[in-house]
Amino acid sequence: MTKTNQGNFFEDYRIGQVIRHAVPRTVAEGERALYHALYPARHALYSSDEFAASCGLESSPIDDLAAFHLVFGKTVPDISLNAIANLGYAQGRWLRPVWPGDTLRAQSEVIGLKQNSNGKSGVVWVRTQGLNQVDEPVLEYIRWVMVKKRNPDVDTTEIVIPELRPALDATDLCIPEGLDFTGYDFGLAGERHRLHDYAPGEKIDHVDGITIEESEHMLATRLWQNTAKVHFDATHRTDGQRLIYGGHIISLARSLSFNGLANAQMIVGLNAGAHAHPAFAGDTIRAWSEVLDRSETVAPGVGAIRLRLVATKGDSSNFTLKGADGKYSPDVLLDLDYWALMPV
Amino acid sequence: MTKTNQGNFFEDYRIGQVIRHAVPRTVAEGERALYHALYPARHALYSSDEFAASCGLESSPIDDLAAFHLVFGKTVPDISLNAIANLGYAQGRWLRPVWPGDTLRAQSEVIGLKQNSNGKSGVVWVRTQGLNQVDEPVLEYIRWVMVKKRNPDVDTTEIVIPELRPALDATDLCIPEGLDFTGYDFGLAGERHRLHDYAPGEKIDHVDGITIEESEHMLATRLWQNTAKVHFDATHRTDGQRLIYGGHIISLARSLSFNGLANAQMIVGLNAGAHAHPAFAGDTIRAWSEVLDRSETVAPGVGAIRLRLVATKGDSSNFTLKGADGKYSPDVLLDLDYWALMPV
Amino acid sequence: MTKTNQGNFFEDYRIGQVIRHAVPRTVAEGERALYHALYPARHALYSSDEFAASCGLESSPIDDLAAFHLVFGKTVPDISLNAIANLGYAQGRWLRPVWPGDTLRAQSEVIGLKQNSNGKSGVVWVRTQGLNQVDEPVLEYIRWVMVKKRNPDVDTTEIVIPELRPALDATDLCIPEGLDFTGYDFGLAGERHRLHDYAPGEKIDHVDGITIEESEHMLATRLWQNTAKVHFDATHRTDGQRLIYGGHIISLARSLSFNGLANAQMIVGLNAGAHAHPAFAGDTIRAWSEVLDRSETVAPGVGAIRLRLVATKGDSSNFTLKGADGKYSPDVLLDLDYWALMPV
């Protein structure tokens, strides 16, 4: 009997099953520095302890997406080692900040199962939680993946398709305790635009581009202890290419969006996300955003803005998303729908 | 109206204008570790808390050049986004150490302006200050850049050319409070040579070479939140090459100079600097130094040595700098004139 | 007289000579984060402060191999700058954990010397110790290297060949104070296999592969302040290739071995090691292990497992080590014999 992890197959999942993922991780200043080296991250609240303090927080938290990647990475050996595709995200919420020194672990509950008609694979829906060292949830999201079956000849009949909300309402969002944007320093933050300067429907080309290198996406993906072999082993695919972890594209695009959205400080909600096409080393990533919604919140000076963030390996100034056939244009890599907190 | 930063053009600057740069940055152990991974940095005072304590400091400060890069990086969106060339540095002084946990911000005052005769661009001189979280200046320097004009057809007539000193005197240098080299451990520092072992005119070939990779210079440049697109976007130049941030070459050459100048511990003055030619991935960087001056200081056991540091992508053993035409030889990448503190 | 370090030649060593290596190094959270970015390290005890605390330690120590690399790196300028080959290791012991904030230095005693019959080089044996800031030894090992002679025409006659033990006994191992695996959480650690599930002779294919990039091995090697120029300078060898630091392969293979040996938590003994063939960027590294021995220890719940760890750039599922000629197969990069601590 082999001692190595072969990963779960579709038949291994049961509705209601709770998977406690392995290898908790203490995250600190080192991970913060690496995040800034790997991505052009400049949102002031994640860059400066003093800026964070001026917004009512005790210090600068670990970047919201770093927390997401760490939690996601923990789930890979149990959820997506035999995944054919990462199909979507829904109802993601950041529940409290992750502070340097916190230790994160993750667990997932299986909430949906549906065998594909070809009998070779099925779709698994999980609700994943990230928890800190005192078992407080810091993050939750639903994700669904297409997973291979171990045995294509035996059908599984249990079908549960969870009802997912297309988007969270602003009132569903958790605002970090103490957050207060009434004394927000727009000069130090880098831009003067506030919530009501952004109109639903408005599109912003984030202008800059970054060409990806193999070593960078591997450093990032390893940092999150994500072990999916497609990201690291050039001999794994017949074309000799390593697939770039989709989260790397999310963080690149989000960081690029600073230029035009410098005040969309904290990501607190993930409504939906599609990795439209795979990215490879050598691609030059650009990003554009569309304002989908905006809302005030109960926290002083704090608004919420709902944004579509699109990463492309082509031109970002023509805001191309889908073709006439309703499919993503070949250059589109990511279509992400999220809520961020912004001063009103 | 676009919400992204288009950068300033020559016409946007006014003498006396003070620009408060965005995105303060807390710098800690993580940035220190990355500095050691990105550069072959071995100066003991920046490597060991105990060594620093034996020299009268509370602990090992953030590397002097890391502080410089962080402050420089903050100025890029306001000063050099539309720069054609980074022309020079003068009167740079490190005013106090940066400690892990400090938060740095930067501001610049425009002190010189001169339109070029072609009408298409002009030279802007700024005096930049880096400040810590209690508003103490940690670093200051003058830098001048050639910046595009927005409108080549309208002349600007204001001409102010600041008087710059060719070099600081040793008495202008700020010596960190408490610094004391009387108990300096030359064995742990790695070399036995002290101030009076170095004679003005002496040249030192630093022997080692480092071949540059794309991902390394991008990791470094992002770490300093320097967003100039020429460093990151392979599609930006028609030749498909990314220009390497000049500061990356400064840090590589300074680190290489450990071999022969291990006791030139702390950089405290920047007299002049020229990025003679651009560097690209694949270049192998070597360095040589020339002793320009030396002086004792008022601090116990602490001397100051003035050095020319030359980075080359060619041979460093023939000390080539300029040709008969007075121009830098094609292999020369950097010509830096600085003061460092060294035990007497 | 040149001021740069030319390194020692064979004639420079004397039996009993103690070399105090330069440049102590403070190691903290930043180095820990980089270790996780450079290697797919997932052993829970080095990932989570809480997991380490549940095993009786005050917090998560610096990775055992990171401590090894740091100590090894310090010795390079004195021991292996003129080395032709790194011949072997013996009697390596980790004596106490290295904690974030510790400062490491290293010293070596020459314990063996033997000129080669060709007169051009000789073998030098050293016993190296790593010490922390209060002069407690944290690590010791014997290493022998082939070093060039300065003058091939003058024979050196002193011959001392130290007697080395082929392997440590389990009773020689130092177990960190307080270590207690009686409450070990196999779920959080990632695998359920304990000491007695591993039988001597058993072989484990660790399945995963990682393709190496130039920038990654250079980042790692610089992080340990290892300055051997073969790792960094693409112009140094006539084939334009940079040799990858052997320790980089050790850390890659050890990290890959998590998959199948997740509970072999702490390396405490190094019996032997051979860098069978050099590795280069582009190689895809895989690993397999063979169980050599196992033993209980005096610490509660703590067993010791002796493992052969083999890194290969070929297939790891056929457990190839040596050919009929007794020589390592061309794909084998590393053959390491070590002791690790594992719950019983």
Short mmCIF file of C-alpha atoms in Angstrom, two decimals, chain B residues 33 36-42 47-50 185 187-188 190 193 197-198 202 205 208-209 211 213 215-216 259-260 284 286, chain C residues 3-5 20-26 28 30-31 34 77 103 133 214-215 218-219 222-223 225 227 229 232-235 242:
data_model
loop_
_atom_site.label_atom_id
_atom_site.label_comp_id
_atom_site.label_asym_id
_atom_site.label_seq_id
_atom_site.Cartn_x
_atom_site.Cartn_y
_atom_site.Cartn_z
CA ALA B 33 15.45 38.40 4.41
CA HIS B 36 19.69 38.84 1.49
CA ALA B 37 18.07 36.52 -1.06
CA LEU B 38 18.15 39.05 -3.86
CA TYR B 39 21.70 40.31 -3.29
CA PRO B 40 24.85 38.61 -1.99
CA ALA B 41 24.78 41.04 0.95
CA ARG B 42 27.21 40.08 3.69
CA SER B 47 23.45 40.60 8.91
CA SER B 48 23.69 40.11 12.65
CA ASP B 49 21.87 41.78 15.52
CA GLU B 50 24.73 40.80 17.81
CA ASP B 185 35.57 42.23 15.46
CA GLY B 187 37.34 38.26 12.20
CA LEU B 188 33.56 38.12 12.31
CA GLY B 190 35.28 38.87 7.30
CA HIS B 193 41.62 45.78 6.32
CA ASP B 197 44.95 50.22 4.79
CA TYR B 198 43.10 51.87 1.90
CA GLU B 202 43.80 52.31 -4.92
CA ASP B 205 38.61 44.22 -8.40
CA ASP B 208 32.88 37.70 -8.38
CA GLY B 209 30.13 37.87 -10.98
CA THR B 211 24.24 36.66 -13.96
CA GLU B 213 17.51 36.81 -14.23
CA SER B 215 12.38 37.36 -12.11
CA GLU B 216 15.00 38.57 -9.66
CA ASN B 259 34.93 40.98 -1.24
CA GLY B 260 37.64 43.57 -0.64
CA THR B 284 26.74 39.08 -15.78
CA ARG B 286 30.93 42.45 -11.88
CA LYS C 3 42.40 42.80 -0.65
CA THR C 4 39.97 40.19 -1.93
CA ASN C 5 39.66 36.71 -0.57
CA ARG C 20 36.21 31.02 12.94
CA HIS C 21 34.00 31.79 9.95
CA ALA C 22 32.90 35.32 9.21
CA VAL C 23 29.55 37.11 9.05
CA PRO C 24 27.17 35.95 11.77
CA ARG C 25 23.55 35.95 10.70
CA THR C 26 20.32 36.71 12.50
CA ALA C 28 13.88 35.25 11.64
CA GLY C 30 11.59 36.41 6.85
CA GLU C 31 13.92 33.49 6.25
CA LEU C 34 11.40 32.42 2.02
CA PRO C 77 34.80 31.33 1.90
CA THR C 103 22.01 34.68 15.40
CA GLN C 133 24.20 34.03 20.02
CA GLU C 214 17.93 29.67 -12.32
CA SER C 215 16.54 32.45 -10.20
CA MET C 218 20.30 31.59 -6.78
CA LEU C 219 17.81 33.20 -4.39
CA ARG C 222 22.34 33.78 -1.64
CA LEU C 223 19.89 33.62 1.26
CA GLN C 225 25.19 33.72 2.11
CA THR C 227 29.14 32.78 -2.30
CA LYS C 229 30.84 31.61 -7.81
CA PHE C 232 25.90 32.56 -9.80
CA ASP C 233 28.17 33.36 -12.73
CA ALA C 234 27.04 31.92 -16.07
CA THR C 235 30.38 32.84 -17.61
CA ARG C 242 25.50 27.49 -13.32
#
